[in-house]
Short mmCIF file of C-alpha atoms in Angstrom, two decimals:
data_model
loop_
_atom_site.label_atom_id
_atom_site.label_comp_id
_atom_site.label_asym_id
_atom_site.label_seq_id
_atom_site.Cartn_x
_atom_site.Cartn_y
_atom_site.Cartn_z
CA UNK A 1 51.80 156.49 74.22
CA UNK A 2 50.13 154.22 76.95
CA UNK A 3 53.14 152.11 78.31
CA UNK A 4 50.64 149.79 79.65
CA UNK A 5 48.44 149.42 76.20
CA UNK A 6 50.76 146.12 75.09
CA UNK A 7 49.51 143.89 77.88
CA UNK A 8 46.68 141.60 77.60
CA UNK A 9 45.40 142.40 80.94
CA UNK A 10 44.29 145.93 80.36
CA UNK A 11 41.85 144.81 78.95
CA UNK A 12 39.70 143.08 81.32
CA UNK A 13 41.18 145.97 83.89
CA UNK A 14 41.55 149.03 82.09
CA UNK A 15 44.14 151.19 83.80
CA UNK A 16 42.44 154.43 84.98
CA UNK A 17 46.07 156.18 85.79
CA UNK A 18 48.21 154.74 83.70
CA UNK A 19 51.36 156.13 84.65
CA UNK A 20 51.19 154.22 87.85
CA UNK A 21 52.02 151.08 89.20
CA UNK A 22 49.32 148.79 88.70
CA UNK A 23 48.08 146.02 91.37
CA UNK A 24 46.40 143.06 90.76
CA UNK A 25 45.16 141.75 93.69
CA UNK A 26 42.10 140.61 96.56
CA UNK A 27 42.47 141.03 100.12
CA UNK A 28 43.79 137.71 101.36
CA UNK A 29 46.81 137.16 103.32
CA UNK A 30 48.97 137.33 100.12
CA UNK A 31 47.03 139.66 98.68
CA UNK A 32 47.69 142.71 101.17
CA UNK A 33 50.94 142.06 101.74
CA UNK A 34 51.43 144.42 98.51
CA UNK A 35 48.69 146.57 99.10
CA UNK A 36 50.09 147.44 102.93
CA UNK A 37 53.91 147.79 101.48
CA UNK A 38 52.34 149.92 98.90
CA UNK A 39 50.49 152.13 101.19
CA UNK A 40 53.50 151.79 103.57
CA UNK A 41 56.12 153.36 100.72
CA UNK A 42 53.36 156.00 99.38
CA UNK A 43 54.26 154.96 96.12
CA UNK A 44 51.26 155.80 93.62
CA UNK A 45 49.68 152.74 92.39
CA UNK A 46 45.73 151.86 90.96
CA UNK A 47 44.60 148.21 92.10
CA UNK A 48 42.26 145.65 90.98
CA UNK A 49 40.07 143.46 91.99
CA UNK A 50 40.71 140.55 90.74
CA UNK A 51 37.45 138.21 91.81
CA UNK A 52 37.72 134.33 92.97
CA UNK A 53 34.39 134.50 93.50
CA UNK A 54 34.22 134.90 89.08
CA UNK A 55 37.67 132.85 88.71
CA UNK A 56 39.11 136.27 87.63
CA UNK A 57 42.50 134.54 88.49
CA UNK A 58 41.73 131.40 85.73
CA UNK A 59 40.75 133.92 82.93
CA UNK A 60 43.00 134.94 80.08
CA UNK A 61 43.61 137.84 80.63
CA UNK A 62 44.93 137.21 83.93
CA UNK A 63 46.85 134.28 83.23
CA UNK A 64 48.48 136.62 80.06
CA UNK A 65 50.09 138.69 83.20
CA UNK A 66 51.06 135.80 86.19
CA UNK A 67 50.70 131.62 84.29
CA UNK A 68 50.57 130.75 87.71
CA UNK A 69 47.37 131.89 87.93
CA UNK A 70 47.73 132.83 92.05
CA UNK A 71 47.03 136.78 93.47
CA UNK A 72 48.84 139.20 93.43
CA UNK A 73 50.32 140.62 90.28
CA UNK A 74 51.95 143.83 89.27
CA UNK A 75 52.65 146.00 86.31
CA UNK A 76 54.89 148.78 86.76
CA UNK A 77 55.17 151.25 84.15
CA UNK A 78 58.40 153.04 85.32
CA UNK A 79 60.31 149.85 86.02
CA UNK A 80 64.09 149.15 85.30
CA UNK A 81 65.67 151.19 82.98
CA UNK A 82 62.33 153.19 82.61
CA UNK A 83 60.79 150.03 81.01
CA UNK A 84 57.61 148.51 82.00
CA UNK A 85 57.98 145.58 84.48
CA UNK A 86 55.38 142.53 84.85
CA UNK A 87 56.10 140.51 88.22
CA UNK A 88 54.10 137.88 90.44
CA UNK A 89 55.06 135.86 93.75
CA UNK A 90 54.43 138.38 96.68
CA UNK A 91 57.76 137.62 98.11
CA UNK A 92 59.70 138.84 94.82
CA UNK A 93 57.27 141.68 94.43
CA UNK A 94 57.85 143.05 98.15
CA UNK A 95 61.73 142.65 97.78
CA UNK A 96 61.11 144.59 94.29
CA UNK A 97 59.37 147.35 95.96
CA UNK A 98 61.58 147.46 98.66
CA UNK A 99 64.72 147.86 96.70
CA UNK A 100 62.65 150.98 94.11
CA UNK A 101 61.89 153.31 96.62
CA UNK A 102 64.82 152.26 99.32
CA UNK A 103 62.32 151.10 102.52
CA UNK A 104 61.64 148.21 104.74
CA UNK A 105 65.10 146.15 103.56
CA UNK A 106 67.97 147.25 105.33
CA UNK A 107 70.95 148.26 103.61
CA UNK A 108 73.42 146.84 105.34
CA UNK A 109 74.39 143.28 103.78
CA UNK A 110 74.03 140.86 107.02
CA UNK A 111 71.03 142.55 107.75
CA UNK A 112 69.31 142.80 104.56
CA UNK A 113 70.10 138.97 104.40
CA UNK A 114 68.41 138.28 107.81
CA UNK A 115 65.80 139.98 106.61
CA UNK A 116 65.76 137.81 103.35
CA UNK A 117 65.92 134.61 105.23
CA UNK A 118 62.68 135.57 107.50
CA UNK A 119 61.03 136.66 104.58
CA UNK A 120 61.15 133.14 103.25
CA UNK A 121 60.69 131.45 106.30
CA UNK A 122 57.21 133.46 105.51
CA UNK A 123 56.93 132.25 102.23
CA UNK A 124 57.88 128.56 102.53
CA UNK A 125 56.54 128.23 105.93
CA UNK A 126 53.89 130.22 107.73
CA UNK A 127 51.90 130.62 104.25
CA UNK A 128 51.80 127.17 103.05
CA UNK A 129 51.19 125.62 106.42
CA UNK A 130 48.45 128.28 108.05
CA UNK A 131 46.75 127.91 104.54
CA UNK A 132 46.26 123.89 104.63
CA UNK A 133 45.27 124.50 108.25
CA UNK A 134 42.70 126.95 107.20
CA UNK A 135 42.03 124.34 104.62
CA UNK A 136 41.39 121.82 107.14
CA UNK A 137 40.03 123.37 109.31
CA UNK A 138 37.29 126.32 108.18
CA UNK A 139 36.63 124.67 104.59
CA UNK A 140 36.46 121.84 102.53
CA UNK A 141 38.71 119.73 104.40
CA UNK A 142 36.61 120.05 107.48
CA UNK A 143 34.30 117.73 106.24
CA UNK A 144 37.21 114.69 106.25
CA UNK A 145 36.36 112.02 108.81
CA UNK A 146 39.86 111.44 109.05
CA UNK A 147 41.46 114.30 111.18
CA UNK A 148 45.21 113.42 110.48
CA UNK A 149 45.30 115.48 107.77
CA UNK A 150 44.24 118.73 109.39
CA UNK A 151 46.63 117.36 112.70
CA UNK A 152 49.61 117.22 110.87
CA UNK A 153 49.12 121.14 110.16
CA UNK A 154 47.90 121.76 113.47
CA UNK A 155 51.04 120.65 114.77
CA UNK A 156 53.53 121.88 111.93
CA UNK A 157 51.60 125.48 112.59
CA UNK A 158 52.35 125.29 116.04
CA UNK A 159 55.77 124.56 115.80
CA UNK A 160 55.90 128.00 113.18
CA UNK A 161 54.61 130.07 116.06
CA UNK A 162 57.10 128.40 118.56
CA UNK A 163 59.62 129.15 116.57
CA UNK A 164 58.42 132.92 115.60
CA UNK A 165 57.27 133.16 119.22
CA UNK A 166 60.90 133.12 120.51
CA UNK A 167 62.56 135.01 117.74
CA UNK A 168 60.05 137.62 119.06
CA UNK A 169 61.37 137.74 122.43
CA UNK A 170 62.79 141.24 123.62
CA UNK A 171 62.15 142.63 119.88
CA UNK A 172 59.39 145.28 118.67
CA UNK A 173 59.50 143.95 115.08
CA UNK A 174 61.31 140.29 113.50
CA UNK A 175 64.57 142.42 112.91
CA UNK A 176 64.40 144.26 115.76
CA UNK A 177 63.97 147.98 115.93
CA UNK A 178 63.37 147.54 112.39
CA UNK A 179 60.11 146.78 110.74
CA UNK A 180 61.02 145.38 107.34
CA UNK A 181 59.20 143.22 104.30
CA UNK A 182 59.50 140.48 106.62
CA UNK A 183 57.01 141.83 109.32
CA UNK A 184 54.62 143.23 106.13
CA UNK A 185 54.59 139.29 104.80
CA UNK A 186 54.22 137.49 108.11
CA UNK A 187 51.97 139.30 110.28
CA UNK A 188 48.97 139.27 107.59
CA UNK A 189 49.38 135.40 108.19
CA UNK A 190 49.18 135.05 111.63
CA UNK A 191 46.31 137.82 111.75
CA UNK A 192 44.81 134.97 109.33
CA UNK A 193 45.35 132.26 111.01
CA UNK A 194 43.19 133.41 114.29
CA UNK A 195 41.01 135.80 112.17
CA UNK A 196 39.38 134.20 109.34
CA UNK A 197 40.60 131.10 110.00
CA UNK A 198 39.09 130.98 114.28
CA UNK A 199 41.91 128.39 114.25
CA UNK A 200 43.41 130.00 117.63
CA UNK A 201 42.88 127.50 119.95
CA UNK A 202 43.14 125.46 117.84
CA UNK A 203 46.89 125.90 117.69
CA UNK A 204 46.71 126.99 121.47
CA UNK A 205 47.89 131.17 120.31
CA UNK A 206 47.45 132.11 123.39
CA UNK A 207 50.47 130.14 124.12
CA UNK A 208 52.47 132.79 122.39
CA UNK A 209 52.08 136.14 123.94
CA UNK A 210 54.91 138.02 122.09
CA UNK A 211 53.10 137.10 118.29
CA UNK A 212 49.74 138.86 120.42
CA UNK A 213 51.76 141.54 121.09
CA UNK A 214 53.30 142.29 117.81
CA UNK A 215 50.04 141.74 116.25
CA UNK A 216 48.38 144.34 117.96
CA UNK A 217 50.94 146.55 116.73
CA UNK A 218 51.05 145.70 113.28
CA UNK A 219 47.41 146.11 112.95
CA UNK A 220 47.55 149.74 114.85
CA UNK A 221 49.57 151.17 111.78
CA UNK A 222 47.35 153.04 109.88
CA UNK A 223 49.42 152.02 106.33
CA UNK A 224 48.10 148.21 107.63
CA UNK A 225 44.67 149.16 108.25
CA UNK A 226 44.70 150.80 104.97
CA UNK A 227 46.32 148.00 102.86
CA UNK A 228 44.07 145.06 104.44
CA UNK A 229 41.33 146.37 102.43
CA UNK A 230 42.74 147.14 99.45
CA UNK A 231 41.73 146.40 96.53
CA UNK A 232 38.07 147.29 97.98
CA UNK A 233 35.60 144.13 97.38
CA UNK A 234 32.44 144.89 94.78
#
């Protein structure tokens, strides 16, 4: 029997292999941070594209798998106990990878932690403010007369990469030696930021040598180059 057949979703994206993990996802910031953890584990897994371009994310289907209607998604057939697991929120979904197949969080308590508590400086942070910058700055909001708006995440971004900057200092990855979820969340962001967003000088990045640094050598890993085009675009 096809663990997968119950869900909604499977529907709209039929699952090719169904005995592997299935991803639900687009190639933004939040979207690859799965895709390159995936490809950094090896773990076999099918993606999806699922389409803003169609409002994939709004349709039922979707929104039978993640209400939140926000990329990316998983199903896992072998989850828990052997049962089928549905999950959203890239954070919970890298921390839920990480802890299957025993990579990228460290074992040790303090550390793992650490790790924990840069992952959601990621999440409640870097994401939310790069993304009104980009906002602000390369769409909508770059048509507002008044600039405050876009300032006020110009500055708050800035003080982000100050503070990343110097946690950087003397370290190859944001724990060190050790590159964990926390680098595979974060760097996608800041490769954003200066990327797709052009909002480097804006927030003066070359101000912060060490983030140029580690982001040269987060994008040299082939499991990033990999994952930052996955799932492929039609």
């Amino acid at each position: 029997m096809n663990p997968l057949s119950d869900f909604p979703i499977t529907q709209k994206w039929p699952a090719q292999q169904p005995d592997r993990l299935q991803l639900y996802s687009l190639p933004t910031p939040n979207g690859v941070k799965v895709s390159i953890m995936l490809e950094e584990t090896g773990l076999p897994y099918e993606p999806h594209l699922v389409s803003f371009e169609t409002n994939d994310q709004l349709s039922p289907a979707f929104l039978s798998l993640n209400p939140n209607n926000k990329i990316p998604a998983i199903i896992d057939p072998n989850g828990p106990g052997g049962q089928p697991l549905t999950l959203w929120e890239s954070g919970a979904i890298l921390i839920y990878l990480a802890e299957k197949t025993g990579q990228f969080l460290p074992q040790d308590a303090a550390a793992r932690y650490e790790t924990l508590q840069w992952l959601m400086f990621q999440m409640g942070g870097v994401g939310p403010m790069f993304g009104q910058l980009g906002f602000f700055h390369k769409f909508a909001g770059a048509a507002y007369e008044d600039k405050r708006p876009r300032d006020r995440y110009v500055a708050e971004s800035r003080r982000l990469l100050a503070v990343l900057n110097q946690r950087m200092t003397g370290r190859h990855w944001i724990m060190g030696e050790a590159y964990t979820i926390a680098d595979i969340a974060t760097w996608p962001w800041v490769r954003n930021l200066v990327g797709f967003y052009g909002a480097g000088d804006l927030v003066g990045f070359k101000d912060f040598p060490e983030l140029t640094r580690v982001l040269a050598a987060f994008e040299a890993r082939p499991a990033v180059q990999r994952g930052l085009t996955i799932p492929a675009r039609s």
